[in-house]
Each structure stands twice: as structure tokens, then as C-alpha cells.
Coordinates of C-alpha atoms and ligand atoms in Angstrom, one line a residue:
M15 CA 7.6 -19.1 110.3
E16 CA 3.9 -18.8 110.8
N17 CA 1.7 -21.4 108.4
L18 CA -1.4 -19.2 108.5
N19 CA -4.8 -20.4 106.7
Y20 CA -7.5 -18.2 105.6
I21 CA -10.1 -18.7 107.3
H22 CA -13.6 -17.4 105.5
D23 CA -15.3 -14.1 107.7
A24 CA -18.8 -13.9 108.1
A25 CA -18.9 -10.9 109.8
A26 CA -17.0 -8.7 107.6
A27 CA -19.7 -10.2 104.6
A28 CA -22.4 -9.3 106.9
A29 CA -20.9 -5.9 107.2
V30 CA -21.0 -5.9 103.4
A31 CA -24.6 -6.6 103.0
A32 CA -25.8 -4.1 104.8
A33 CA -24.0 -1.9 103.9
Y34 CA -25.0 -2.1 99.9
E35 CA -28.6 -2.8 98.7
T36 CA -26.8 -5.0 95.7
P37 CA -23.6 -6.8 95.6
P38 CA -21.6 -3.6 95.1
L39 CA -17.9 -4.4 92.8
A40 CA -15.0 -4.4 92.8
Y41 CA -12.3 -3.1 91.3
V42 CA -8.4 -4.3 91.8
R43 CA -5.7 -3.8 89.8
S44 CA -1.9 -5.0 89.8
Y45 CA 1.2 -4.1 89.0
G46 CA 4.8 -5.6 88.4
C47 CA 5.6 -8.7 88.2
Q48 CA 3.7 -12.1 88.5
Q49 CA 4.0 -12.9 91.0
N50 CA 1.9 -10.0 92.0
F51 CA -0.8 -10.7 89.8
N52 CA -1.4 -13.6 91.4
D53 CA -1.4 -11.8 94.5
G54 CA -4.4 -9.7 92.8
E55 CA -5.7 -13.3 92.2
K56 CA -6.1 -13.5 95.5
L57 CA -7.2 -10.1 96.5
R58 CA -10.3 -11.1 94.0
G59 CA -10.9 -14.3 96.0
V60 CA -11.4 -12.4 98.5
L61 CA -13.4 -10.5 97.7
L62 CA -16.5 -12.7 95.9
D63 CA -15.5 -14.1 99.6
I64 CA -17.5 -11.5 101.6
G65 CA -19.5 -10.5 98.7
Y66 CA -18.8 -8.6 96.2
G67 CA -19.0 -8.7 92.8
I68 CA -15.4 -8.1 90.0
T69 CA -15.5 -5.6 87.9
D70 CA -13.2 -4.3 85.6
T71 CA -14.8 -1.3 84.8
P72 CA -13.7 1.0 87.8
E73 CA -16.2 3.9 87.1
Q74 CA -19.1 1.5 87.4
A75 CA -16.8 0.3 91.2
D76 CA -17.8 0.6 94.9
L77 CA -14.4 -0.6 95.8
I78 CA -11.4 0.3 94.3
L79 CA -7.6 -1.6 94.7
F80 CA -4.7 -0.7 93.3
N81 CA -1.6 -3.8 93.9
T82 CA 1.0 -2.1 93.8
C83 CA 5.2 -2.3 92.3
A84 CA 8.1 -0.7 93.8
V85 CA 10.5 -2.3 91.6
R86 CA 11.6 1.0 89.6
E87 CA 10.4 4.6 89.6
H88 CA 9.0 4.1 87.5
A89 CA 6.2 2.2 88.4
E90 CA 5.9 4.3 91.6
Q91 CA 4.9 7.3 89.6
R92 CA 3.0 5.3 87.3
V93 CA 1.0 4.5 90.4
F94 CA 0.5 7.4 91.6
G95 CA -0.9 9.3 88.7
N96 CA -2.8 6.5 88.1
I97 CA -4.4 6.8 92.2
G98 CA -4.6 10.4 91.1
A99 CA -6.8 9.6 88.4
L100 CA -8.9 8.1 91.3
K101 CA -10.0 11.7 93.1
R102 CA -12.7 12.5 90.3
L103 CA -14.2 9.2 91.2
K104 CA -14.5 9.6 94.9
A105 CA -16.1 13.0 94.5
A106 CA -18.4 11.5 91.9
N107 CA -19.2 9.1 94.3
P108 CA -18.1 9.7 98.0
R109 CA -19.3 5.9 99.1
L110 CA -16.8 4.2 96.5
L111 CA -14.2 2.8 99.2
I112 CA -10.3 3.0 97.6
G113 CA -7.7 0.9 98.8
V114 CA -3.3 0.8 98.2
C115 CA -1.6 -2.5 99.1
G116 CA 0.9 -4.7 97.7
C117 CA 5.2 -3.6 98.0
M118 CA 5.1 0.1 97.6
A119 CA 2.4 -0.2 100.8
Q120 CA 5.8 -1.6 102.3
Q121 CA 7.6 1.3 101.9
P122 CA 7.1 4.1 104.9
Q123 CA 7.7 6.8 103.1
V124 CA 4.9 5.9 100.4
V125 CA 2.2 5.8 103.0
E126 CA 3.3 8.7 104.2
K127 CA 3.1 10.4 100.8
L128 CA -1.0 8.1 100.4
K129 CA -2.2 9.4 104.0
T130 CA -1.0 13.5 103.3
S131 CA -1.8 14.0 99.5
Y132 CA -4.2 11.5 98.9
P133 CA -7.2 12.0 101.3
Y134 CA -9.2 10.1 99.3
V135 CA -7.5 6.8 100.1
D136 CA -9.2 4.7 102.6
F137 CA -6.8 2.1 103.4
V138 CA -3.7 0.6 102.5
F139 CA -1.7 -2.6 104.2
G140 CA 1.0 -4.0 102.7
V141 CA 1.5 -8.1 100.7
D142 CA 1.6 -9.7 103.8
G143 CA -2.0 -8.9 104.6
I144 CA -4.6 -9.9 102.6
L145 CA -6.3 -11.6 106.3
E146 CA -6.7 -8.2 107.8
L147 CA -8.6 -6.6 103.8
P148 CA -11.7 -8.3 104.9
G149 CA -12.1 -6.3 108.3
L150 CA -10.1 -3.8 106.9
L151 CA -13.4 -3.3 104.6
A152 CA -15.4 -4.2 107.3
R153 CA -14.1 -1.5 110.4
R154 CA -13.9 1.5 107.1
L155 CA -17.5 0.9 106.3
G156 CA -19.2 0.5 109.3
G157 CA -17.2 4.5 110.3
G158 CA -14.1 3.8 111.1
R159 CA -11.7 5.7 110.3
R160 CA -8.8 5.5 107.0
A161 CA -6.4 3.0 107.9
M162 CA -3.0 4.5 106.7
Q163 CA -0.4 1.9 109.1
P164 CA 2.7 1.5 107.6
P165 CA 2.5 -2.6 106.9
A166 CA 4.2 -4.8 109.6
Q167 CA 6.0 -7.4 107.9
R168 CA 5.3 -11.4 108.8
A169 CA 7.1 -14.3 107.4
A170 CA 3.7 -16.0 106.8
V171 CA 2.8 -18.5 105.2
I172 CA -1.3 -17.8 103.9
E173 CA -2.7 -21.1 102.5
G174 CA -5.9 -22.2 101.8
V175 CA -6.8 -18.0 100.2
P176 CA -9.7 -18.7 97.5
V177 CA -7.6 -17.7 94.5
R178 CA -10.4 -16.0 91.6
R179 CA -8.5 -16.9 88.1
D180 CA -8.0 -14.2 85.3
S181 CA -7.6 -18.0 83.0
G182 CA -8.7 -21.3 82.7
F183 CA -6.5 -22.4 80.2
R184 CA -2.9 -20.9 82.4
A185 CA -1.8 -20.8 85.6
W186 CA -0.1 -19.4 88.8
L187 CA 1.4 -21.8 90.9
P188 CA 3.9 -19.4 93.3
V189 CA 6.4 -22.2 95.4
M190 CA 8.2 -19.6 98.1
Y191 CA 7.6 -15.8 98.6
G192 CA 11.1 -13.5 99.7
C193 CA 14.0 -13.8 98.2
D194 CA 17.4 -13.3 100.6
N195 CA 19.1 -13.0 97.9
F196 CA 19.7 -8.2 98.6
C197 CA 20.9 -7.7 94.8
T198 CA 22.2 -4.3 95.4
Y199 CA 19.9 -2.2 93.2
C200 CA 16.8 -4.4 94.3
I201 CA 14.5 -3.1 96.3
V202 CA 12.2 -6.7 96.6
P203 CA 14.4 -7.8 99.3
Y204 CA 12.5 -4.6 102.0
V205 CA 9.0 -5.6 100.1
R206 CA 8.4 -9.0 99.9
G207 CA 11.0 -10.2 103.6
R208 CA 12.6 -13.1 103.5
E209 CA 12.0 -16.1 101.9
R210 CA 9.6 -19.1 103.0
S211 CA 8.4 -22.6 101.1
R212 CA 4.9 -23.4 100.8
A213 CA 5.5 -27.1 101.7
P214 CA 5.7 -29.0 98.7
E215 CA 2.2 -31.7 99.9
A216 CA 0.2 -27.5 100.1
V217 CA 2.7 -27.1 95.7
L218 CA 0.5 -30.8 94.8
A219 CA -2.6 -30.4 96.0
E220 CA -2.8 -26.7 93.8
F221 CA -0.9 -28.4 90.6
R222 CA -3.5 -31.8 91.0
R223 CA -6.6 -29.0 91.5
L224 CA -5.2 -26.8 88.1
V225 CA -4.9 -30.0 86.5
A226 CA -7.9 -31.3 87.0
A227 CA -9.4 -28.2 86.0
G228 CA -8.5 -28.2 83.0
C229 CA -5.6 -26.2 82.9
K230 CA -2.8 -26.8 80.1
E231 CA 0.1 -24.3 81.3
I232 CA 1.1 -23.6 85.2
T233 CA 3.9 -21.3 85.7
L234 CA 5.2 -21.6 89.2
L235 CA 6.2 -18.5 90.9
G236 CA 9.0 -17.0 93.3
Q237 CA 11.8 -14.6 92.8
N238 CA 14.7 -16.7 93.0
V239 CA 12.6 -20.1 92.4
N240 CA 15.9 -22.1 92.9
S241 CA 16.5 -21.4 96.6
Y242 CA 13.3 -23.8 96.9
G243 CA 12.9 -25.6 100.0
K244 CA 15.5 -24.3 102.3
T245 CA 13.2 -22.9 105.0
L246 CA 11.4 -26.3 105.1
P247 CA 11.2 -28.7 108.0
E248 CA 12.2 -31.5 105.5
P249 CA 14.5 -29.9 102.6
M250 CA 14.4 -30.6 99.5
D251 CA 16.0 -28.0 96.7
F252 CA 13.7 -27.4 93.6
A253 CA 15.0 -30.1 91.1
D254 CA 12.6 -32.3 93.3
L255 CA 9.9 -30.4 93.8
L256 CA 10.0 -30.8 89.4
E257 CA 10.2 -34.7 90.1
L258 CA 7.3 -34.9 92.3
L259 CA 4.7 -32.6 89.6
C260 CA 5.5 -34.0 86.9
A261 CA 5.2 -37.4 88.0
E262 CA 1.3 -36.5 88.0
P263 CA -0.9 -37.7 84.5
G264 CA -2.3 -34.9 82.6
D265 CA -1.7 -32.5 79.9
Y266 CA -0.8 -30.2 81.2
R267 CA 3.2 -28.1 80.5
L268 CA 5.4 -26.1 83.2
R269 CA 7.8 -23.9 83.5
F270 CA 8.9 -21.5 86.2
M271 CA 10.4 -18.4 87.4
T272 CA 12.6 -17.3 87.6
S273 CA 15.9 -18.9 87.9
H274 CA 18.6 -17.0 90.1
P275 CA 22.2 -18.0 88.3
K276 CA 24.0 -19.0 91.3
D277 CA 22.0 -21.3 92.8
A278 CA 20.5 -22.7 88.9
G279 CA 22.7 -25.9 89.0
K280 CA 23.6 -29.2 86.2
K281 CA 20.8 -31.1 88.1
L282 CA 17.8 -28.4 86.7
I283 CA 19.0 -28.7 83.8
D284 CA 18.8 -32.8 83.5
T285 CA 15.4 -32.5 85.3
I286 CA 14.5 -30.2 82.6
A287 CA 16.4 -32.4 79.9
R288 CA 14.0 -35.9 81.4
H289 CA 10.6 -34.6 81.5
P290 CA 8.5 -33.5 78.0
Q291 CA 5.7 -31.4 80.4
L292 CA 9.1 -29.2 81.3
C293 CA 9.4 -25.8 78.8
R294 CA 12.2 -26.1 76.5
H295 CA 12.7 -22.6 77.8
I296 CA 14.9 -20.6 81.1
H297 CA 14.6 -17.4 82.2
L298 CA 18.1 -17.2 83.2
P299 CA 18.6 -12.8 84.3
V300 CA 22.7 -12.0 84.1
Q301 CA 21.1 -8.6 84.8
S302 CA 25.7 -7.7 83.3
G303 CA 28.7 -8.9 81.9
S304 CA 31.4 -7.2 83.6
D305 CA 32.7 -9.6 86.5
R306 CA 33.0 -5.8 87.9
I307 CA 29.5 -4.7 87.7
L308 CA 28.1 -8.5 89.2
A309 CA 29.9 -8.6 92.0
A310 CA 29.1 -4.6 92.9
M311 CA 26.1 -5.6 91.9
N312 CA 26.3 -8.9 94.5
R313 CA 24.7 -11.0 92.0
H314 CA 27.1 -14.4 93.4
Y315 CA 28.7 -15.6 89.6
T316 CA 30.9 -14.5 87.2
A317 CA 30.1 -14.4 83.2
A318 CA 31.6 -17.5 82.9
Q319 CA 29.9 -19.6 85.4
Y320 CA 27.2 -18.0 84.0
L321 CA 27.8 -19.0 79.7
D322 CA 29.3 -22.4 81.5
L323 CA 25.8 -23.0 82.9
I324 CA 24.7 -22.0 79.8
D325 CA 26.8 -24.1 77.4
Y326 CA 25.7 -27.5 80.1
A327 CA 22.1 -26.9 79.0
K328 CA 22.4 -26.4 75.2
K329 CA 24.0 -29.5 75.2
T330 CA 21.5 -31.1 77.3
I331 CA 18.4 -29.7 76.4
P332 CA 17.5 -29.9 72.9
G333 CA 16.4 -26.1 71.4
V334 CA 16.5 -25.0 74.2
T335 CA 16.3 -21.0 74.4
F336 CA 17.2 -18.6 77.0
S337 CA 15.7 -14.9 78.4
S338 CA 17.2 -13.4 80.3
D339 CA 17.0 -9.5 82.5
I340 CA 19.8 -6.4 82.6
I341 CA 20.0 -3.5 84.5
V342 CA 21.8 -0.8 82.5
G343 CA 23.8 1.7 83.8
F344 CA 23.9 0.8 87.2
P345 CA 26.0 2.6 89.6
G346 CA 29.9 2.7 88.1
E347 CA 29.4 1.3 84.9
T348 CA 32.1 2.0 82.0
E349 CA 31.9 1.6 78.1
E350 CA 33.8 -1.3 78.3
D351 CA 31.5 -2.9 81.2
F352 CA 28.6 -2.3 78.6
A353 CA 30.8 -3.9 75.7
Q354 CA 31.0 -7.0 78.2
T355 CA 27.5 -7.4 78.4
L356 CA 26.9 -6.7 74.8
E357 CA 29.5 -9.9 74.2
L358 CA 27.3 -11.7 76.8
V359 CA 24.3 -11.6 74.4
R360 CA 25.7 -12.4 71.3
R361 CA 27.4 -15.6 72.7
V362 CA 23.7 -17.0 74.2
G363 CA 21.9 -16.0 71.5
Y364 CA 18.7 -14.5 73.7
M365 CA 15.5 -14.7 72.4
Q366 CA 14.1 -12.5 73.8
L367 CA 15.4 -9.5 76.7
F368 CA 13.9 -7.7 79.6
T369 CA 15.4 -4.3 79.8
F370 CA 15.8 -1.8 82.0
I371 CA 17.4 2.0 83.0
Y372 CA 18.9 1.2 85.8
S373 CA 16.1 2.9 89.2
R374 CA 17.8 3.3 92.2
R375 CA 15.7 2.7 95.6
T376 CA 15.8 4.3 98.4
G377 CA 17.3 1.6 101.4
T378 CA 19.0 -0.4 99.2
R379 CA 23.3 -0.7 98.9
A380 CA 22.9 0.7 95.3
A381 CA 21.9 4.2 96.0
R382 CA 24.4 5.0 97.5
M383 CA 27.3 4.2 95.3
P384 CA 28.4 6.6 93.7
D385 CA 26.6 7.7 89.6
P386 CA 28.0 9.6 87.1
A387 CA 27.1 8.7 84.1
T388 CA 24.2 10.7 82.2
H389 CA 20.5 9.2 81.4
A390 CA 21.1 10.7 78.0
E391 CA 24.5 7.9 78.5
K392 CA 22.6 5.2 80.0
A393 CA 19.7 5.3 77.1
A394 CA 22.1 5.4 74.6
R395 CA 23.8 2.0 76.1
M396 CA 19.5 0.6 76.4
A397 CA 19.6 1.5 72.4
R398 CA 22.9 -0.2 71.1
L399 CA 21.5 -3.3 73.9
L400 CA 18.3 -3.4 72.1
K401 CA 19.6 -3.1 68.3
T402 CA 22.6 -5.8 69.6
Q403 CA 19.6 -8.2 71.1
E404 CA 17.7 -8.0 67.5
E405 CA 20.7 -8.5 65.5
V406 CA 20.7 -11.8 67.2
S407 CA 17.1 -13.2 68.2
Y408 CA 15.9 -12.5 64.9
P409 CA 17.9 -14.6 62.6
A410 CA 17.0 -16.7 65.1
I411 CA 13.3 -16.6 65.0
A412 CA 12.9 -16.7 61.6
A413 CA 15.3 -19.6 61.2
L414 CA 12.8 -21.2 63.1
A415 CA 10.4 -21.7 59.8
G416 CA 10.4 -25.1 58.2
R417 CA 9.0 -26.4 61.4
D418 CA 6.1 -27.7 63.0
V419 CA 5.1 -27.0 66.6
R420 CA 2.4 -27.6 69.2
V421 CA 1.1 -24.3 70.5
L422 CA -1.2 -23.3 73.3
V423 CA -3.7 -21.1 71.4
E424 CA -3.9 -17.7 74.0
G425 CA -5.4 -14.5 72.7
A426 CA -7.3 -13.3 69.3
G427 CA -3.6 -12.2 67.3
R428 CA -2.9 -9.0 65.2
R429 CA -4.3 -9.7 62.1
A430 CA -7.8 -10.0 61.2
G431 CA -9.3 -13.6 61.4
T432 CA -6.1 -14.6 63.3
V433 CA -5.7 -16.4 66.8
T434 CA -1.8 -15.8 68.6
G435 CA -0.1 -19.4 70.6
R436 CA 2.3 -19.4 72.4
L437 CA 5.5 -22.3 71.7
D438 CA 7.1 -24.7 74.2
N439 CA 9.9 -22.0 74.0
N440 CA 7.5 -18.9 75.3
L441 CA 8.1 -17.5 72.0
T442 CA 4.4 -16.6 70.0
V443 CA 3.3 -18.0 66.5
E444 CA 0.2 -16.0 64.9
F445 CA -1.3 -18.0 62.6
P446 CA -4.9 -17.7 60.9
A447 CA -7.6 -19.7 63.0
P448 CA -11.1 -19.5 64.5
E449 CA -10.8 -17.5 68.2
S450 CA -12.7 -20.0 69.6
L451 CA -9.6 -22.3 69.7
V452 CA -8.5 -19.9 72.8
G453 CA -7.3 -22.0 75.3
A454 CA -6.8 -25.3 73.2
W455 CA -3.1 -27.1 71.6
A456 CA -2.6 -26.7 67.6
Q457 CA 0.0 -27.7 66.2
V458 CA 1.2 -24.8 63.7
H459 CA 3.9 -25.3 60.9
L460 CA 6.2 -22.4 60.9
T461 CA 6.1 -20.2 57.6
G462 CA 8.5 -16.9 59.1
A463 CA 8.7 -14.0 61.2
R464 CA 7.5 -10.6 61.5
A465 CA 10.8 -9.3 63.7
A466 CA 10.1 -10.9 67.3
L467 CA 6.6 -12.4 66.0
L468 CA 6.3 -15.8 64.3
T469 CA 4.3 -16.8 61.9
G470 CA 2.7 -20.3 60.6
E471 CA -0.4 -22.4 59.2
R472 CA -2.7 -24.8 61.4
I473 CA -2.4 -27.9 60.9
I474 CA -5.8 -29.8 60.9
A475 CA -4.8 -33.8 61.6
K476 CA -6.8 -36.1 58.7
E477 CA -8.7 -38.4 60.4
Ligands
SAH23 N1 13.7 -12.2 91.0 C1 14.4 -11.7 90.1 C2 13.5 -10.6 89.4 C3 12.5 -10.4 90.3 S1 12.8 -7.6 90.0 C4 15.7 -12.5 90.1 O1 16.6 -12.0 90.1 O2 16.3 -12.3 88.3 C5 12.7 -8.3 88.0 C6 14.0 -7.2 87.1 O3 13.8 -6.0 87.3 C7 15.5 -7.9 87.8 O4 15.8 -8.8 87.1 C8 16.4 -6.9 87.4 O5 16.5 -6.5 86.2 C9 15.1 -5.9 87.3 N2 15.7 -4.7 87.6 C10 15.2 -4.9 89.7 N3 15.1 -4.0 90.4 C11 16.0 -3.2 89.5 C12 16.7 -1.4 89.8 N4 16.1 -0.9 90.9 N5 16.4 -0.7 88.6 C13 16.6 -1.5 87.2 N6 16.2 -2.5 87.3 C14 16.1 -3.3 87.8
SF4_24 FE1 16.4 -8.5 93.3 FE2 17.9 -9.8 93.3 FE3 15.8 -11.3 94.9 FE4 15.5 -10.8 92.3 S1 17.0 -12.2 93.3 S2 13.9 -9.8 93.2 S3 16.9 -9.0 91.6 S4 17.2 -9.2 94.6
F3S25 FE1 7.0 -5.1 92.0 FE2 7.0 -5.8 94.0 FE3 6.9 -7.6 91.9 S1 8.7 -4.5 93.6 S2 8.6 -7.2 90.5 S3 5.6 -6.5 92.1 S4 7.8 -8.1 93.9

């Protein structure tokens, strides 16, 4: 595995400066998961480094970059629709450059489609192509041809990339890249390449910088954080990494995602129990409650093993909450399989559930499995799943009323004069307070809930 370092590209910066009278503006839009949003923050950082300014308005931009997601067909269609809408902007401003990168750009058939059907797209590059971005831009600005090559995959960890973070008080911190699990439905291992971990020193250094800068919530990222460390010269596991980070003093809390149940063990749970900085919330995607479907998905655990882990966590970490991802309508899923999923959802009592109708991804193993259920049947199952989840979670959320909690204030609430804050357990509470509180901790007395949203009152400490 290669370890690469970002180096400021002075030639590209000069090319950008020469092409525009005033600093050009870039609009970067990211789709998909947190990892991709963090990549988008790095793309902005690199663009700033070579002389671009950043804008949130595509109409004002001299460069539009779509950082895409390929996980479901719907996500891809949305991106194609949004790229189509750029034709008008390019017609109005022929100097506008348009680039497509991220997970969709890793797929040869997508690159081919962009090449032939979207002539106003100037360049594409894949998920590990950030080091090539300055050079690509410089060549195109200098009159070079469109760069529409299907990206090669390189198993690299790239350090030292400038990051322009979206938030000053919350941050994403990737600890590993790629995925080796090959769940049979999933495109991620094909587009993100092989698993590789960042060196613990690099993670710790970034973590320290964030804490020193006043960042209050740091979320460690990886497609399967529990395989952290396997590729390091001196192997260590994810729980060891958490220990290392939690030894750092500071006023922060720490989250992580995603944990694959096959690799999440008692050691991880014990580590969470020991450290108050680690949030009492575990995102543990189960995908299905049927052992038959779990095997067909290549998930490497049974519903019983999953439930054992949940029970151990409930016993070991008082007040712990769980969230999960579930796929409805995996090829061959029967009514009985689906009933087992509903049963598992009731048994765990998830506070939050992210649910998806199975989407066929070209090149994956599940794409070749017979899939007789109709979309209408799958949609009906989805509706039942959501109803079950509401029956489970709404009363559990409402039952938190009466407690006093510490929250990180994230933004304005839906009702006038309110803000929203996130609890340690990942639930959100809306309470009356000035917006100047955003980014700060607040003590809140929980008073009730509207559906999944808690309501509360701020507790102002008396001197
Ligand atoms: N690495 C994470 C999840 C990454 S993708 C994990 O293993 O949990 C996020 C979620 O998208 C997955 O958990 C899964 O529920 C869903 N997903 C992935 N591929 C999908 C597909 N082809 N169709 C529907 N949902 C899918
Ligand atoms: Fe996809 Fe499975 Fe890897 Fe998650 S663990 S990214 S679902 S292959
Ligand atoms: Fe999507 Fe790529 Fe993330 S496919 S979910 S953006 S890893």
C-alpha cells in the first residue's frame, strides 16, 4: 500500500491565476455518505489551495464539481438529473468548467455515459483522484481536451490534504478507507477499493488539531471501523485506537460509524462503557433479521449472534441506544424472512432506522440472483417496517421525558425562537433558545416528544 502526501501545486495555482482576472469561484456538491462529505471538504480545501474561492451558488460558479454516490440507483439518477440541469449554466457561461468525481466516476459505464451523452462535462476523476485535481484543472484551463478516462484504482492513503470543513464544531475524521466485505448487494467495495487504515499517529494528530480548534463532536469514519488496523505495519484494533484518542484531554465527544456486526466485539462495548467521551449510541446495521437472507448477503453473522451483542451492550452500557440500516426486498426475500426482520426490530428497539428498498447494482453478486418480488410488494413491506419502527421508537423516545441531558446545539429549530440540539444518544431535541447558542453545549430538561423529535426546556445554571 502506498502512503502519499499532498503537495501544493504551484504550477496549477499559477494556471488558475492566469486564467481569471479575479479569483474564480468553485461550487462543490457532495452526495451519499459521511465519508463522501468529508471528501467534499477536502476537494474544497484543495481548490482553495490553488486559488479558488468557494460559493454555495452554482449560478455564480466558474467551476462546478459533483462528488457523487453510487450506492443505489435512485442516488445515481438524481446525480444524472442534476448534471443535466447544468447544460443551461454552461450555455450561459461557456467558461464554466464542470467536473464529476466520487463513487459514480469509478464505474466505467458511468464514465462512458458522461463522455457520450453529457458533452458539457469537462473532466471526471475517481475517489482517490484528489491529487490529480489541480493538474486536471490546469490542463483544461490551458486549452487541453476533456479528461474522461475511467479512473484507475490505487490503494493509497493520502495524508496532508487541506480540508475546508463545513462546520466549526462538528467534524468527520476518517480512520480508514475502502471495504473488503463484499456484501453481495453492495457496490462500495468495487468503487472504494481495498481496505486501508490511516496510521494511528496521523489520526491522533488530526484529532488533536480538531480538539485544539474547539471542535466539540468528532465522528470517526470508515465503512467498517472495526477492521481498523488490520493493514498497518504494527496491527492494532479499533478499540485500541479509541483508547488512544480518549486519553486526550478536552471538551469533546466522540462518535464513530460504521460498525459491522461481524467484527464488533465485547472489547469494543467495554471500551465504550469505560469512556464518558464516547457516545452512548451504536449504529450497528443489521440489514435483515433472517439468517437465510443474511447468508445470501454475505454478512457473516446470524440474527442470534447480533442479538447477543445487543444484549451485551444493553447490559454493559446503561442507557445505550441503537440505530440500524435495513434493506427491504433483497433478492428472494420471502414474507417469512421479512417477518423475522420485523421481529428483530421489535426485539432490539432501535431509536432510529435507515431503511432502503433493495437496488440492483451492476457487477455485484446479488445482481445475478433471482428477484421475483415486485416493486409494489417491496414498497408494501417497507411501509410495514416503518410502521413497526414507529410503534417501537416513538414510545421509547417519549419515555425520556423528565430527564436532564447535555446537548450540542446544532442549528435553528423548526418553530420560531427554538434551536435543535443532539443528545449523546443521537436523538434530537428542540427547545427555546437564541441561535447564538449554536455550536455550544446546553443543559436541557426533556419535556416530551413530537414523533421522533424530543422537546425540552433549557436549564440555565444559577450562580
Ligand atoms: N459500510 C456500511 C454501510 C455503507 S452503505 C455498513 O456496512 O453498514 C449504507 C447502507 O446502504 C447499507 O448499510 C445498506 O443498508 C444500504 N445499501 C447498500 N447497498 C444497497 C443496495 N444495493 N440497495 C439498497 N440498499 C443498499
Ligand atoms: Fe457495503 Fe458491506 Fe462494505 Fe458496508 S460492509 S460498505 S454494506 S460491502
Ligand atoms: Fe455512496 Fe460512495 Fe458513500 S457509493 S454511500 S458515496 S462510499
